[in-house]
């Protein structure tokens, strides 16, 4: 935490549920329409060696990683009877039921939750995978690109496979390389592997866990006489805050006594241990029915965290502690995915408005392949909650290869992105567990506003007084967002009215265009209702054809220079029988005459209106999803961290 940043407040009192939950599909359990092969990296990994019963630690850790999405789970534990594996398709409860039948007890084990890619989510395809004699067990996240080739060769050499996964080749390959040292066997095996992986292996005869990563994250947790391994920090928090983030190409040997790390060529490496300041409570639901709702309610203090200690009102400036000199930058390229991309679009509006620097904005999957024009006076800004999104990382790498300066706007400390950029602007949103991003978006908006302010001041395009006025408004935001949260009962009422709709349209102008995109994204992600967003002025060039009495249209109509234009768009919707839900500024009575429903948000500087306006849209999506009985925190087909293309 930077100096001066206040520690997070304890979680707010959970509000009363304002709507009874109704029946509906339990979407999110299981899959529909097959398994998208490109989303294979969301699996969870946990490893334990120490003095506790490994099975308990593994199940507990896997539960804390459930948000990553999975469709089968398994553990391998070194018991007095040898290395034993239990694995089941379905949720962790199925694995737990199986473990009641077949108790696995022992102080060393590995556990995995799998998101199916190669092979359906069946019991045999669940991890861990073992060699035929059951002496080596392996778990893996990622994709082994040359697995078919490897599998054919292994089969030809007499190995028998018991799953359809790419991961199983690792077990057999390690076995072939094994000459008494498991760590060396893993290192040798990986030399033949192409692809991305976090891989963890154990051997019946060794009191150690070996692990390696390339692309997929892995964290070692350090204890006293015990050590842990996980694909993400929340799994470790009940046991330790002292962690080592493994880097790409690292191979680690973890024993009760310590951790040894080498590169793939066998050179010893030193990786510093860091203290993570996430409390366990912060990573859990804190009494709310869903992580997403908790995270929406955390936004006031998240804003305080993001802004805290950085606003220097007397000077009309912000102190971001960045080495980067804005005067060395002639243009900015913003790259990100999903919600982070919309925060980037907001950043474009602000950087152009306040700093008069030309900004190109792309979703990262386009940027990395569109042959962008970059020079050494281009600043590439990659925005990411996880810091692990592969398209964002590759977009950034592409810009860097072409000579760009680089800045990461990131939440997860120590993540891959933070290690690859010249400068990092942490957003300090704390752990975000709900798959649909809310508080990280808020923190990203605040970070981009501060960045634009800094650039404007440095480039002389933003006067001191104007900057001071903006800073005063920024300081009000935590309180204003709190005010919006109090409107939840009204938002729940609106959700009740419209939750049966088949489609929604979201409209906004200028800085509210990204808000419209984000509102539509939240709704479709968690309620599965089709939602589209458009710049309001573009509506008449297509989406207007959709408007009838069945289409709710959410219009961002807050006060600002384009307010009148937006009102005209509302009139166009009304003239065609559309239903308007307006997000308007408090005190705007006029709009009541035009919109069926009005959600008021507090008055704030027009450039900062997105921070107060996105909150009712998050709550609307949440309430609609709850009414429809959706799996809010783990919506179907989505994952929190998409580390594969
Ligand atoms: C996934 C998540 C989104 C997120 C996006 C980018 O699609 O489901 O919520 O916005 O990835 O993630 P990042 O970690 O880079 O912000």
XYZ file of C-alpha atoms and ligand atoms in Angstrom:
661
model
C 0.000 0.000 0.000
C 1.473 3.421 -0.844
C 2.147 5.760 2.075
C -0.932 7.571 3.238
C -3.380 5.015 1.953
C -5.933 4.154 4.546
C -6.422 0.484 5.323
C -9.654 -0.951 4.002
C -12.674 -0.443 6.202
C -14.314 -3.504 7.619
C -17.013 -4.761 5.281
C -20.238 -2.799 5.337
C -23.246 -4.319 7.004
C -24.822 -6.550 4.427
C -28.099 -5.000 3.323
C -31.300 -6.883 3.673
C -32.198 -8.856 0.596
C -34.725 -6.565 -1.030
C -36.050 -9.194 -3.389
C -36.997 -12.758 -2.652
C -35.062 -15.205 -4.776
C -37.201 -16.893 -7.332
C -36.776 -20.266 -8.890
C -35.266 -20.591 -12.300
C -32.435 -22.348 -13.924
C -29.332 -23.080 -11.986
C -27.291 -21.907 -14.885
C -23.610 -22.048 -14.303
C -23.814 -25.622 -13.114
C -22.538 -27.617 -16.002
C -22.156 -26.463 -19.540
C -24.282 -25.786 -22.521
C -23.186 -26.156 -26.084
C -19.832 -27.863 -25.554
C -16.575 -26.705 -24.090
C -14.891 -23.727 -25.590
C -11.369 -25.024 -26.227
C -9.788 -21.604 -25.948
C -10.702 -21.099 -22.323
C -8.583 -23.656 -20.595
C -6.537 -21.869 -18.006
C -8.984 -21.202 -15.294
C -8.323 -24.367 -13.350
C -7.329 -24.174 -9.692
C -4.200 -25.718 -8.195
C -3.354 -26.346 -4.547
C -0.411 -28.225 -3.074
C 0.555 -28.952 0.522
C 3.492 -30.464 2.382
C 3.751 -30.194 6.152
C 2.146 -31.670 9.229
C -1.574 -31.167 8.648
C -3.877 -33.562 6.849
C -3.245 -32.565 3.239
C -6.762 -33.496 2.079
C -8.304 -30.840 4.328
C -5.904 -28.140 3.157
C -6.448 -29.086 -0.486
C -10.244 -29.058 -0.342
C -10.244 -25.808 1.615
C -7.867 -24.209 -0.895
C -9.797 -25.455 -3.912
C -12.958 -24.016 -2.452
C -11.308 -20.613 -2.268
C -10.441 -20.937 -5.943
C -13.955 -21.924 -7.019
C -14.487 -18.488 -8.529
C -12.104 -19.482 -11.312
C -14.725 -21.820 -12.716
C -14.364 -25.606 -13.015
C -16.247 -28.735 -13.905
C -14.336 -31.508 -12.124
C -11.991 -31.827 -9.163
C -9.484 -34.223 -7.689
C -6.726 -34.772 -5.138
C -3.666 -36.991 -4.808
C -2.411 -37.612 -1.275
C 0.612 -39.526 -0.087
C -0.920 -41.927 2.441
C 0.765 -44.691 4.460
C -0.589 -47.054 1.787
C 1.075 -45.087 -1.021
C 0.063 -42.297 -3.356
C -3.737 -42.313 -3.703
C -5.958 -40.360 -6.071
C -9.642 -39.496 -5.799
C -11.271 -37.423 -8.530
C -14.799 -36.661 -9.660
C -16.585 -34.720 -12.343
C -18.880 -31.953 -11.110
C -18.538 -29.633 -8.161
C -16.285 -30.007 -5.133
C -19.169 -31.452 -3.157
C -19.005 -34.554 -5.392
C -15.319 -34.954 -4.594
C -15.980 -34.460 -0.889
C -18.671 -37.136 -0.965
C -16.194 -39.529 -2.584
C -13.596 -38.658 0.049
C -16.038 -39.653 2.780
C -16.069 -43.143 1.267
C -12.368 -43.318 0.663
C -10.529 -41.357 3.334
C -7.144 -40.051 2.220
C -4.884 -39.109 5.092
C -1.329 -37.907 4.846
C 0.753 -34.757 5.140
C 1.567 -34.305 1.427
C -0.815 -33.792 -1.448
C -1.933 -31.911 -4.521
C -5.427 -30.865 -5.605
C -6.972 -29.508 -8.755
C -10.169 -28.087 -10.167
C -10.421 -28.533 -13.921
C -12.133 -26.525 -16.612
C -12.529 -28.953 -19.489
C -10.655 -28.267 -22.712
C -9.171 -31.467 -24.119
C -11.744 -34.085 -23.248
C -15.148 -33.827 -21.563
C -15.499 -33.262 -17.792
C -15.548 -36.945 -16.803
C -13.954 -38.703 -13.817
C -11.004 -40.095 -15.850
C -10.294 -36.714 -17.398
C -10.225 -34.973 -14.006
C -6.778 -34.345 -12.528
C -4.515 -35.608 -10.948
C -3.250 -37.909 -13.700
C -0.948 -40.757 -12.784
C 1.460 -43.120 -14.437
C 0.255 -46.710 -14.944
C 1.889 -47.810 -11.680
C 0.366 -44.874 -9.789
C 3.731 -43.760 -8.403
C 3.707 -40.296 -10.010
C 0.719 -37.919 -9.961
C 0.493 -34.696 -11.934
C -1.872 -31.738 -12.116
C -1.742 -29.130 -14.823
C -3.316 -25.855 -15.890
C -2.867 -24.675 -19.433
C -2.541 -26.327 -22.777
C 0.248 -28.575 -24.029
C 0.302 -27.553 -27.676
C 2.345 -30.521 -28.922
C 0.538 -33.094 -26.795
C -0.701 -35.191 -29.730
C 2.802 -35.654 -31.030
C 4.084 -36.440 -27.518
C 1.218 -38.817 -26.837
C 1.777 -40.789 -30.034
C 5.471 -41.137 -29.249
C 4.790 -42.148 -25.629
C 2.235 -44.733 -26.758
C 4.707 -46.107 -29.264
C 7.130 -46.535 -26.375
C 4.535 -48.552 -24.485
C 2.745 -46.021 -22.258
C -0.975 -46.564 -21.722
C -3.228 -43.561 -21.369
C -6.347 -43.453 -19.259
C -7.723 -40.020 -20.211
C -8.326 -37.820 -23.253
C -6.448 -34.883 -21.761
C -3.341 -33.161 -22.981
C -2.162 -33.041 -19.352
C -1.696 -36.793 -18.948
C 1.323 -36.752 -21.279
C 3.172 -34.875 -18.529
C 2.870 -37.766 -16.081
C 4.290 -40.269 -18.593
C 6.969 -37.902 -19.794
C 8.154 -37.250 -16.231
C 8.215 -40.982 -15.611
C 10.455 -41.501 -18.640
C 12.877 -38.839 -17.474
C 12.925 -40.021 -13.871
C 16.322 -41.229 -12.661
C 15.719 -40.866 -8.926
C 15.287 -37.077 -8.831
C 11.732 -35.845 -9.454
C 12.761 -32.204 -9.819
C 15.254 -33.040 -12.563
C 12.715 -35.319 -14.237
C 10.222 -32.456 -14.414
C 12.857 -30.085 -15.762
C 13.897 -32.568 -18.434
C 10.283 -33.352 -19.369
C 9.438 -29.698 -19.831
C 12.197 -29.292 -22.368
C 10.055 -31.374 -24.722
C 6.833 -29.538 -24.019
C 5.451 -26.623 -26.028
C 2.621 -24.595 -24.640
C 1.527 -22.931 -21.486
C 1.392 -24.546 -18.125
C 1.404 -24.507 -14.420
C 2.354 -28.080 -13.621
C 2.729 -29.778 -10.260
C 3.962 -33.317 -9.624
C 4.481 -35.683 -6.696
C 6.153 -39.088 -6.452
C 5.357 -41.861 -4.033
C 9.006 -42.114 -2.906
C 9.695 -38.410 -2.346
C 8.800 -36.024 0.451
C 8.477 -33.081 -1.932
C 6.274 -31.338 -4.443
C 7.787 -30.150 -7.706
C 6.219 -27.447 -9.819
C 6.862 -25.252 -12.820
C 5.115 -22.473 -14.649
C 5.050 -20.830 -18.007
C 2.178 -18.398 -18.523
C -0.230 -19.929 -15.985
C 0.281 -18.431 -12.522
C 1.646 -20.309 -9.492
C 2.324 -18.997 -6.006
C 4.299 -20.708 -3.247
C 3.083 -20.071 0.302
C 5.728 -20.127 3.025
C 4.988 -21.506 6.486
C 6.887 -22.965 9.453
C 7.601 -26.610 8.765
C 4.989 -26.542 6.021
C 4.723 -25.090 2.546
C 1.907 -24.480 0.144
C 1.371 -24.017 -3.517
C -1.588 -22.465 -5.321
C -2.666 -20.922 -8.562
C -3.913 -17.859 -6.683
C -3.412 -16.146 -3.345
C -6.888 -16.632 -1.752
C -6.175 -20.374 -1.371
C -3.199 -19.573 0.868
C -4.643 -16.847 3.068
C -5.856 -19.031 5.956
C -2.314 -20.336 6.373
C 0.171 -17.698 5.339
C 0.618 -14.257 3.821
C 4.242 -14.805 2.931
C 4.458 -15.886 -0.681
C 6.770 -16.301 -3.636
C 5.287 -15.633 -7.072
C 6.942 -18.014 -9.503
C 8.003 -16.451 -12.798
C 7.698 -17.842 -16.306
C 10.235 -20.621 -16.776
C 10.716 -21.283 -13.033
C 10.911 -24.846 -11.731
C 10.488 -25.276 -7.962
C 11.109 -28.026 -5.417
C 9.015 -27.598 -2.292
C 9.798 -29.534 0.859
C 8.818 -29.053 4.511
C 12.048 -27.188 5.065
C 12.173 -24.854 2.100
C 11.845 -23.980 -1.542
C 14.455 -24.400 -4.240
C 13.964 -22.661 -7.576
C 15.864 -23.122 -10.834
C 15.331 -22.091 -14.417
C 14.629 -24.674 -17.111
C 18.344 -24.989 -17.840
C 19.043 -25.830 -14.208
C 20.549 -22.516 -13.036
C 19.627 -21.695 -9.444
C 17.365 -18.646 -9.029
C 16.545 -16.402 -6.109
C 12.957 -15.218 -5.857
C 12.086 -12.792 -3.144
C 9.245 -13.597 -0.761
C 6.601 -10.893 -0.403
C 3.923 -10.243 2.207
C 0.461 -9.963 0.696
C -1.762 -7.550 2.585
C -5.064 -9.218 1.684
C -6.877 -10.374 4.776
C -8.757 -13.631 4.647
C -11.938 -11.798 5.507
C -11.413 -9.483 2.554
C -11.207 -12.509 0.327
C -14.385 -14.030 1.644
C -17.977 -12.912 1.308
C -18.217 -10.921 4.514
C -21.855 -11.815 5.055
C -23.156 -10.871 1.628
C -25.057 -13.494 -0.353
C -22.657 -13.147 -3.280
C -19.108 -11.936 -3.769
C -20.334 -9.649 -6.519
C -22.711 -7.830 -4.199
C -20.036 -7.533 -1.538
C -17.667 -6.109 -4.090
C -20.248 -3.600 -5.334
C -20.679 -2.454 -1.727
C -16.937 -2.175 -1.227
C -16.633 0.468 -3.922
C -16.631 3.532 -1.654
C -13.574 2.337 0.250
C -11.993 0.957 -2.880
C -12.153 4.492 -4.251
C -10.559 5.785 -1.079
C -7.833 3.205 -1.481
C -7.204 4.027 -5.114
C -7.219 7.779 -4.650
C -5.848 7.940 -1.112
C -2.472 9.539 -0.639
C -2.237 10.390 -4.318
C -4.282 13.588 -4.627
C -2.274 16.762 -3.921
C -4.970 19.417 -3.882
C -2.709 22.379 -3.001
C -0.650 21.823 -6.123
C -3.552 20.770 -8.282
C -1.751 17.549 -9.126
C -1.574 13.859 -8.325
C 1.397 11.897 -7.059
C 1.389 8.524 -8.721
C 5.004 7.733 -7.952
C 5.595 6.978 -11.642
C 9.049 7.409 -13.120
C 7.484 7.914 -16.497
C 7.737 11.470 -17.877
C 4.538 12.485 -19.724
C 6.602 14.913 -21.811
C 8.326 11.966 -23.447
C 5.005 10.715 -24.754
C 3.370 11.876 -28.001
C 0.584 9.332 -28.167
C -1.007 6.644 -26.095
C -2.245 3.179 -27.009
C -4.633 1.611 -24.538
C -4.974 -2.199 -24.588
C -7.151 -4.361 -22.358
C -9.956 -6.918 -22.397
C -13.516 -7.026 -21.118
C -14.364 -4.648 -18.322
C -10.799 -3.379 -18.215
C -11.140 -2.403 -21.876
C -14.125 -0.217 -21.048
C -12.131 1.435 -18.293
C -9.512 2.024 -20.984
C -12.062 3.658 -23.248
C -12.936 5.999 -20.404
C -9.226 6.701 -20.065
C -9.090 7.667 -23.725
C -11.810 10.276 -23.271
C -10.074 11.691 -20.222
C -6.530 11.689 -21.553
C -7.702 13.440 -24.685
C -9.879 15.917 -22.794
C -7.384 16.837 -20.087
C -3.967 16.119 -21.589
C -4.664 16.644 -25.308
C -2.666 13.565 -26.128
C -3.974 11.406 -28.975
C -5.139 8.044 -27.700
C -5.874 4.887 -29.641
C -7.978 2.337 -27.868
C -8.235 -1.332 -28.762
C -9.394 -4.542 -27.231
C -6.120 -6.390 -26.791
C -7.007 -9.336 -29.043
C -7.322 -6.880 -31.956
C -4.362 -4.745 -31.045
C -1.881 -7.592 -30.963
C -2.633 -8.570 -34.548
C -3.491 -5.293 -36.226
C 0.072 -4.213 -36.971
C -0.176 -1.010 -34.913
C 1.950 2.000 -35.724
C 4.190 2.452 -32.695
C 7.349 4.407 -31.986
C 9.459 5.170 -28.950
C 7.272 8.161 -28.104
C 4.203 5.906 -27.884
C 3.067 4.903 -24.431
C 1.251 1.568 -24.324
C -1.064 1.336 -21.321
C -2.242 -2.176 -20.462
C -5.121 -2.329 -17.992
C -5.904 -5.535 -16.138
C -7.427 -6.634 -12.870
C -5.578 -9.958 -12.805
C -2.454 -8.893 -14.671
C -2.565 -12.346 -16.263
C -4.929 -11.935 -19.234
C -2.978 -13.365 -22.119
C -4.296 -11.092 -24.864
C -3.507 -8.040 -22.768
C -0.010 -9.336 -22.013
C 0.607 -10.110 -25.683
C -0.770 -6.738 -26.801
C 1.607 -5.084 -24.402
C 4.515 -7.222 -25.582
C 3.692 -6.336 -29.188
C 3.835 -2.623 -28.392
C 7.072 -3.084 -26.461
C 8.682 -5.018 -29.305
C 7.909 -2.076 -31.545
C 9.612 0.312 -29.169
C 6.767 1.664 -27.058
C 7.151 2.782 -23.470
C 4.903 0.716 -21.208
C 2.626 1.280 -18.248
C 0.471 -1.296 -16.456
C -2.702 -0.312 -14.621
C -3.131 -3.409 -12.499
C -4.828 -4.790 -9.411
C -2.981 -8.050 -8.681
C 0.400 -7.433 -7.106
C 3.271 -9.446 -8.483
C 1.214 -10.568 -11.496
C 2.869 -11.202 -14.856
C 1.908 -7.808 -16.289
C 3.553 -5.934 -13.434
C 6.836 -7.629 -14.220
C 6.819 -6.747 -17.875
C 6.104 -3.038 -17.822
C 8.327 -0.067 -17.211
C 5.932 1.434 -14.682
C 2.935 0.152 -12.703
C -0.027 2.103 -11.458
C -1.702 -0.142 -8.898
C -5.425 0.351 -8.542
C -5.589 -1.130 -5.010
C -9.045 -2.669 -5.351
C -8.221 -5.690 -3.144
C -9.117 -9.236 -4.166
C -12.005 -9.444 -6.597
C -13.665 -12.838 -6.558
C -16.940 -12.359 -8.474
C -16.300 -13.271 -12.101
C -18.133 -10.155 -13.245
C -15.822 -7.275 -12.413
C -17.255 -4.349 -10.443
C -14.936 -2.794 -7.883
C -11.890 -3.261 -10.096
C -13.716 -1.293 -12.813
C -14.389 1.506 -10.346
C -10.763 1.575 -9.274
C -9.586 1.509 -12.887
C -11.778 4.523 -13.689
C -10.284 6.425 -10.761
C -6.765 5.431 -11.786
C -7.322 6.563 -15.377
C -8.774 9.868 -14.181
C -5.678 10.466 -12.042
C -3.393 9.510 -14.883
C -5.133 11.954 -17.239
C -4.875 14.651 -14.606
C -1.135 14.034 -14.155
C -0.550 14.068 -17.899
C -2.624 17.229 -18.301
C -0.642 19.017 -15.616
C 2.719 17.842 -16.964
C 1.862 18.764 -20.529
C 0.495 22.154 -19.519
C -2.938 21.494 -20.968
C -4.712 21.486 -17.609
C -4.627 24.586 -15.429
C -4.013 24.398 -11.697
C -7.471 25.655 -10.761
C -9.260 23.292 -13.079
C -7.172 20.432 -11.706
C -7.955 21.473 -8.136
C -11.655 21.510 -8.942
C -11.390 18.007 -10.352
C -9.444 16.798 -7.327
C -12.116 18.159 -4.999
C -14.698 16.245 -7.014
C -12.596 13.083 -6.958
C -12.430 13.341 -3.181
C -16.227 13.392 -2.994
C -16.608 10.200 -4.982
C -16.475 7.636 -2.132
C -19.333 9.420 -0.379
C -21.326 9.858 -3.579
C -20.996 6.187 -4.456
C -22.237 5.343 -0.966
C -25.319 7.465 -1.661
C -26.003 5.548 -4.862
C -25.755 2.229 -3.010
C -28.651 3.338 -0.827
C -30.869 3.237 -3.916
C -30.724 -0.533 -4.087
C -34.419 -1.048 -3.147
C -35.532 1.161 -6.047
C -33.151 -0.611 -8.411
C -34.506 -3.962 -7.232
C -38.000 -2.688 -8.022
C -36.948 -1.725 -11.564
C -35.287 -5.118 -11.957
C -38.566 -6.783 -10.967
C -40.360 -4.791 -13.664
C -38.008 -5.654 -16.503
C -36.339 -8.954 -15.674
C -38.469 -10.893 -18.161
C -37.230 -8.799 -21.093
C -35.432 -10.668 -23.882
C -33.112 -7.801 -24.787
C -31.845 -4.537 -23.344
C -30.280 -1.551 -25.079
C -27.853 0.774 -23.270
C -27.104 4.264 -24.594
C -24.673 6.977 -23.555
C -22.536 9.744 -24.976
C -18.914 10.797 -24.440
C -17.588 9.440 -21.124
C -20.881 7.634 -20.640
C -20.315 5.493 -23.744
C -17.989 3.184 -21.770
C -20.542 3.198 -18.936
C -23.196 2.009 -21.379
C -20.880 -0.747 -22.637
C -20.056 -1.810 -19.110
C -23.730 -1.789 -18.052
C -24.654 -4.016 -20.989
C -21.693 -6.301 -20.329
C -22.639 -6.754 -16.657
C -26.234 -7.594 -17.558
C -25.380 -10.144 -20.233
C -22.576 -11.728 -18.203
C -24.653 -12.583 -15.179
C -28.294 -12.628 -16.316
C -27.714 -14.078 -19.824
C -30.137 -11.494 -21.208
C -28.984 -10.145 -24.533
C -27.829 -6.557 -24.017
C -26.253 -4.184 -26.485
C -24.707 -0.809 -25.957
C -24.353 2.019 -28.408
C -23.217 5.613 -28.399
C -26.618 7.333 -28.192
C -26.057 9.361 -31.353
C -25.446 6.180 -33.328
C -28.779 4.657 -32.344
C -30.584 5.958 -35.373
C -28.141 4.100 -37.622
C -29.383 0.663 -36.724
C -30.544 -0.242 -33.216
C -33.546 2.059 -33.538
C -35.073 -0.682 -35.673
C -35.260 -2.878 -32.554
C -37.262 -0.460 -30.484
C -40.769 -1.449 -29.486
C -42.708 -1.736 -26.256
C -40.773 -4.859 -25.271
C -37.314 -3.303 -25.318
C -36.082 -1.602 -22.153
C -33.569 1.109 -23.069
C -31.197 2.252 -20.334
C -30.033 5.773 -21.093
C -27.113 7.480 -19.339
C -28.571 10.987 -19.232
C -26.523 12.717 -16.559
C -25.813 16.458 -16.716
C -23.039 17.516 -19.059
C -22.451 19.309 -22.319
C -24.305 16.630 -24.297
C -27.324 16.336 -22.012
C -29.751 17.969 -24.471
C -28.598 15.674 -27.271
C -29.201 12.662 -25.067
C -32.698 13.905 -24.245
C -33.387 14.015 -27.964
C -32.384 10.354 -28.165
C -34.733 9.517 -25.321
C -37.502 11.191 -27.268
C -36.678 9.068 -30.297
C -37.012 5.934 -28.168
C -40.303 7.072 -26.655
C -41.751 7.974 -30.045
C -41.346 4.309 -30.993
C -42.926 2.950 -27.860
C -39.618 1.964 -26.177
C -39.339 1.813 -22.399
C -36.737 4.205 -21.020
C -34.845 3.686 -17.783
C -32.887 6.902 -17.340
C -29.819 7.371 -15.178
C -30.089 11.082 -14.431
C -28.585 13.697 -12.166
C -30.412 14.454 -8.935
C -32.680 17.458 -9.313
C -33.474 16.786 -12.979
C -37.265 16.830 -12.836
C -37.620 17.308 -16.580
C -36.527 13.782 -17.313
C -39.393 12.273 -15.330
C -41.721 13.421 -18.116
C -39.791 11.389 -20.675
C -38.601 8.246 -18.948
C -40.731 5.453 -17.444
C -38.181 4.989 -14.708
C -35.515 7.321 -13.409
C -32.559 6.376 -11.252
C -30.984 9.487 -9.833
C -27.283 9.736 -9.162
C -25.607 12.595 -7.307
C -24.305 15.692 -9.072
C -20.602 15.464 -9.869
C -18.166 16.857 -12.457
C -19.397 15.526 -15.855
C -16.049 13.841 -16.527
C -16.451 11.835 -13.317
C -20.130 10.953 -13.815
C -19.262 7.361 -14.903
C -18.122 6.501 -11.373
C -21.517 7.271 -9.887
C -23.514 6.071 -12.911
C -22.061 2.600 -13.268
C -23.182 1.607 -9.754
C -26.943 1.464 -10.516
C -26.113 -0.533 -13.650
C -24.099 -3.059 -11.639
C -26.945 -3.358 -9.148
C -29.523 -3.657 -11.914
C -27.587 -6.535 -13.483
C -27.206 -8.157 -10.061
C -30.883 -7.896 -9.112
C -32.038 -9.166 -12.509
C -29.644 -12.124 -12.302
C -30.841 -13.013 -8.788
C -34.476 -12.813 -9.897
C -33.698 -15.169 -12.757
C -31.932 -17.585 -10.400
C -28.556 -17.281 -12.101
C -25.203 -18.275 -10.632
C -24.135 -14.679 -10.024
C -20.550 -15.272 -8.931
C -19.759 -17.981 -11.449
C -21.771 -17.294 -14.582
C -21.726 -20.054 -17.179
C -18.880 -20.144 -19.700
C -17.056 -17.235 -18.096
C -13.892 -17.217 -16.050
C -12.280 -14.629 -13.867
C -8.899 -14.855 -15.422
C -8.498 -15.752 -19.092
C -4.880 -16.708 -19.533
C -5.300 -18.411 -22.888
C -5.968 -16.853 -26.243
C -12.424 -11.986 -18.190
C -13.306 -11.632 -17.025
C -13.713 -10.171 -17.104
C -12.487 -9.291 -17.206
C -11.589 -9.699 -18.367
C -10.252 -8.996 -18.327
O -13.185 -11.966 -19.363
O -14.461 -12.446 -17.008
O -14.446 -9.815 -15.939
O -12.893 -7.966 -17.362
O -11.320 -11.093 -18.316
O -9.576 -9.390 -17.164
P -8.392 -8.595 -16.483
O -7.971 -9.448 -15.347
O -7.330 -8.452 -17.537
O -8.904 -7.257 -16.067
